PDB file of C-alpha atoms in Angstrom:
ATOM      1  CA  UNK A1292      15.367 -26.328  39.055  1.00 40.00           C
ATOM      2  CA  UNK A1293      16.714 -29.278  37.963  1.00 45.00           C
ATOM      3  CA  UNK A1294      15.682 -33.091  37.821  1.00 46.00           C
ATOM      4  CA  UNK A1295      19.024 -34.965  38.266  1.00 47.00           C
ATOM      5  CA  UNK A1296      20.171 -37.865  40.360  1.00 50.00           C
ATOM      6  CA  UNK A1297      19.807 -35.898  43.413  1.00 48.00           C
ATOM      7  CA  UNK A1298      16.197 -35.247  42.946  1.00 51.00           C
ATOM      8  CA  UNK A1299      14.625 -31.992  41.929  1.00 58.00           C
ATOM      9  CA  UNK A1300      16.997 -29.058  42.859  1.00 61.00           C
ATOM     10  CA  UNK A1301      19.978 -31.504  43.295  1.00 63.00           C
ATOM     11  CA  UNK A1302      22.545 -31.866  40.932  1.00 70.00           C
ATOM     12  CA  UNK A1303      21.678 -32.566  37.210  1.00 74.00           C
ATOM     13  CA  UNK A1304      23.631 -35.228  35.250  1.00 82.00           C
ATOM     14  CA  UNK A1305      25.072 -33.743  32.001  1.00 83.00           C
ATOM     15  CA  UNK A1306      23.673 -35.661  29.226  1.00 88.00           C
ATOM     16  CA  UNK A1307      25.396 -33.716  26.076  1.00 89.00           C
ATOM     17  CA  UNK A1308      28.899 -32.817  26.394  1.00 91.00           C
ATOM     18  CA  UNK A1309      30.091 -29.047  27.534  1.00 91.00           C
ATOM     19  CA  UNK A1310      30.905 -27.618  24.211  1.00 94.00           C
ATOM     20  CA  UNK A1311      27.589 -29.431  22.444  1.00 94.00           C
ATOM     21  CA  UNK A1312      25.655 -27.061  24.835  1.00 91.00           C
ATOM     22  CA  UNK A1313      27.868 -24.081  24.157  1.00 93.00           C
ATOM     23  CA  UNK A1314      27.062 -24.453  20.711  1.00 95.00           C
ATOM     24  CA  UNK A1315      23.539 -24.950  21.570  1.00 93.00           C
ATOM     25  CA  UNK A1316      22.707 -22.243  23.421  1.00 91.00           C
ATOM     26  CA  UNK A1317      24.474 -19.881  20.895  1.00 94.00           C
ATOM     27  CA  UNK A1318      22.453 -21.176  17.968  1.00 93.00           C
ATOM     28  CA  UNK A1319      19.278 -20.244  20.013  1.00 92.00           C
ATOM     29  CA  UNK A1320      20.142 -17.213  21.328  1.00 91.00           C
ATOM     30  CA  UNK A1321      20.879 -15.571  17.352  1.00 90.00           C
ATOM     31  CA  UNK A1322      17.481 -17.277  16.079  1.00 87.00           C
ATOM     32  CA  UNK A1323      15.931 -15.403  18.941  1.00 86.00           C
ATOM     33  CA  UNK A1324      17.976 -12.222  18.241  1.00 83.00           C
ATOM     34  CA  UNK A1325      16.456 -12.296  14.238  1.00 79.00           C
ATOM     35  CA  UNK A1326      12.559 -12.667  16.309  1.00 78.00           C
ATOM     36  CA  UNK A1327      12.530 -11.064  19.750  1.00 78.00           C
ATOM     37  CA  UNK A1328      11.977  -6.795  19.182  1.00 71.00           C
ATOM     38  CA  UNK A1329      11.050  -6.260  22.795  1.00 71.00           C
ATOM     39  CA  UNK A1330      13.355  -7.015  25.596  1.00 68.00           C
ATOM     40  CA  UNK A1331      14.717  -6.098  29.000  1.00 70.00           C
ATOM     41  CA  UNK A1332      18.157  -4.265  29.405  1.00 74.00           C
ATOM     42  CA  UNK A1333      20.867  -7.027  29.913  1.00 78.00           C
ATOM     43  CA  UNK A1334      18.263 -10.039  28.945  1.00 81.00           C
ATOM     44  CA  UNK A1335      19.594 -13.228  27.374  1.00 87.00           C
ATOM     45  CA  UNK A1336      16.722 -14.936  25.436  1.00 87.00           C
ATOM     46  CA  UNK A1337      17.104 -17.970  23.080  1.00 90.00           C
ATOM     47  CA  UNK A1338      14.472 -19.686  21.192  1.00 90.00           C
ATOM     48  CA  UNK A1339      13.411 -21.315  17.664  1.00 90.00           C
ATOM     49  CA  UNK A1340      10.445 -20.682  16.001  1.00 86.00           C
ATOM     50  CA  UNK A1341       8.390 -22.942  13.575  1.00 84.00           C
ATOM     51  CA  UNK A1342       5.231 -22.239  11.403  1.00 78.00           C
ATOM     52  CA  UNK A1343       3.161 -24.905   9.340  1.00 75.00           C
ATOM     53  CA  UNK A1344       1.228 -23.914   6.209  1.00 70.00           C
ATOM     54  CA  UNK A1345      -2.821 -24.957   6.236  1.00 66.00           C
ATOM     55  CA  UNK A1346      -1.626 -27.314   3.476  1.00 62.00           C
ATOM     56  CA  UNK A1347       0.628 -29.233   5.758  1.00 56.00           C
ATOM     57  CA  UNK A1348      -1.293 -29.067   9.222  1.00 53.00           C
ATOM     58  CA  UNK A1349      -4.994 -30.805   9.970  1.00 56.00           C
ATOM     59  CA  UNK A1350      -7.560 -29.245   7.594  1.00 59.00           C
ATOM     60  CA  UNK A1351      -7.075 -25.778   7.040  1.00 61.00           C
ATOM     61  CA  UNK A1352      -5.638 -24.460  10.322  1.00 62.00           C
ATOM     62  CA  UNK A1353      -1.996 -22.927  10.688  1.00 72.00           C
ATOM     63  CA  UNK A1354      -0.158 -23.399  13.283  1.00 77.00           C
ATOM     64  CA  UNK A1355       2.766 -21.722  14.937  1.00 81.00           C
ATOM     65  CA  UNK A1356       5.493 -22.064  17.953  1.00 84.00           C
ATOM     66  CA  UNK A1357       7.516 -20.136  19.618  1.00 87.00           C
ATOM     67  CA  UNK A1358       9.744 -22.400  22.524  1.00 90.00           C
ATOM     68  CA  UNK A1359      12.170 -19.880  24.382  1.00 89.00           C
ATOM     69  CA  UNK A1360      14.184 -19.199  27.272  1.00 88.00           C
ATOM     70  CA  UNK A1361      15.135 -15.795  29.098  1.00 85.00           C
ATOM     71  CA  UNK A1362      17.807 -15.056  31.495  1.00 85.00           C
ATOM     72  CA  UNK A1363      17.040 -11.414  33.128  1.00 80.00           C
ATOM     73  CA  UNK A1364      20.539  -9.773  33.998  1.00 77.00           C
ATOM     74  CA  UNK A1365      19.598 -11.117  37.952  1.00 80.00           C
ATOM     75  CA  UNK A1366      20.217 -14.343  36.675  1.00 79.00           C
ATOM     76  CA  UNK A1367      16.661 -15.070  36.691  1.00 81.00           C
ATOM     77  CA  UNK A1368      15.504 -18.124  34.142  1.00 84.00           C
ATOM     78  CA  UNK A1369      12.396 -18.739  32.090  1.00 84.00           C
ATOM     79  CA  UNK A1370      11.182 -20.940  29.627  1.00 86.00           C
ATOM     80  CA  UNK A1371       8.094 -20.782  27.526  1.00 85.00           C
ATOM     81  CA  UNK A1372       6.770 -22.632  24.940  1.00 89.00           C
ATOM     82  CA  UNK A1373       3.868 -21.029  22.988  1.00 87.00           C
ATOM     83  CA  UNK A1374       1.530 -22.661  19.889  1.00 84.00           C
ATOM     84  CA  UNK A1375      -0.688 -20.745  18.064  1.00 81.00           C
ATOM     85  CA  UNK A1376      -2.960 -22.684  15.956  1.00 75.00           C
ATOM     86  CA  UNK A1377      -6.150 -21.271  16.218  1.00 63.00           C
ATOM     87  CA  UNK A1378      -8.273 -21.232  12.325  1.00 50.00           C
ATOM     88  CA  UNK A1379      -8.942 -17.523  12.845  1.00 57.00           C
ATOM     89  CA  UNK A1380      -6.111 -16.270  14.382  1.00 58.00           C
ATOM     90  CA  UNK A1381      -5.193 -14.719  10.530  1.00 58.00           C
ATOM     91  CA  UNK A1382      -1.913 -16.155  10.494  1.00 57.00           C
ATOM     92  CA  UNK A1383       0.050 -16.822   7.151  1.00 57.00           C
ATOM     93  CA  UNK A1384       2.987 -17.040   5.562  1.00 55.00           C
ATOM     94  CA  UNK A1385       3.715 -12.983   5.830  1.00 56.00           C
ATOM     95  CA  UNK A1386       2.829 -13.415   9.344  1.00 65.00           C
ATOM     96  CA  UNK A1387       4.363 -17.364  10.354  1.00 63.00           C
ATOM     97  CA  UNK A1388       5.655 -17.979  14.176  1.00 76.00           C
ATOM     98  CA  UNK A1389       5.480 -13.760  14.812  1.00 77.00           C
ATOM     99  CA  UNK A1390       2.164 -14.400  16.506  1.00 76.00           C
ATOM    100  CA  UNK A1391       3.667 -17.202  18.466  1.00 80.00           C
ATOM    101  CA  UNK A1392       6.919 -14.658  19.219  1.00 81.00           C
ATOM    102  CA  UNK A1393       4.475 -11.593  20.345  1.00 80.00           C
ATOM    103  CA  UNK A1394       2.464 -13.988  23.003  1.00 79.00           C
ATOM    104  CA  UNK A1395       5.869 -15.335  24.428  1.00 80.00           C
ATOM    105  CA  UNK A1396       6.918 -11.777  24.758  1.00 80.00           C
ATOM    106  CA  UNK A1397       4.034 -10.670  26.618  1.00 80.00           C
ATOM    107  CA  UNK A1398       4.452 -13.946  28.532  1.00 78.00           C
ATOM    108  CA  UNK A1399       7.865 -12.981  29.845  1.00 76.00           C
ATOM    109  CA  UNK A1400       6.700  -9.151  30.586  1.00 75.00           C
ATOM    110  CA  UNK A1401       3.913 -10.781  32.820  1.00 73.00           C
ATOM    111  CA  UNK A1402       6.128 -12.455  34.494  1.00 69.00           C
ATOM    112  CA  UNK A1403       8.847 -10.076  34.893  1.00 65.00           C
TER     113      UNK A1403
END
């Protein structure tokens, strides 16, 4: 649903233009197509990932993010956004925002 003018469910007011969104939407979707192994037949799912080194976070923990969408071929929408950032987890570099990709994807099945 979405917030707009008319309240939630009514109409939404556009706040980038057409195009912007077309763009958008595409960039997503082929990040997601590089990450995502396990999907429906006829699924559309965008997302971006993101993964901080222990260096760069709060003391040694990693952290990483997976924020995605998924469009079943009903027409059926959801979005997730998953962070990972436990100390123990064992993720690193050879590793980064996969964790944070497998949990969305079991997400989505659950919800399928």
């Amino acid at each position: 649903m979405c917030q707009g003018r008319g309240g939630v469910g009514g109409p939404a007011e556009r706040v980038i233009r057409q195009d912007t969104a077309e763009r958008l939407r595409s960039a997503l979707e082929d990040a997601a197509d590089d990450v995502v192994t396990d999907r429906a037949p006829g699924a559309v799912i965008g997302g971006k990932t993101g993964w901080v080194p222990p260096a760069l976070s709060s003391g040694e923990q990693s952290a990483a993010w997976f924020i995605s969408y998924a469009r079943s071929g009903q027409g059926r929408l959801v979005a997730f956004a998953v962070h990972v950032g436990d100390p123990d987890s064992g993720i690193d570099e050879s590793d980064g925002s996969e964790s944070a990709v497998r949990v969305a994807e079991r997400m989505r099945k659950a919800t399928s």
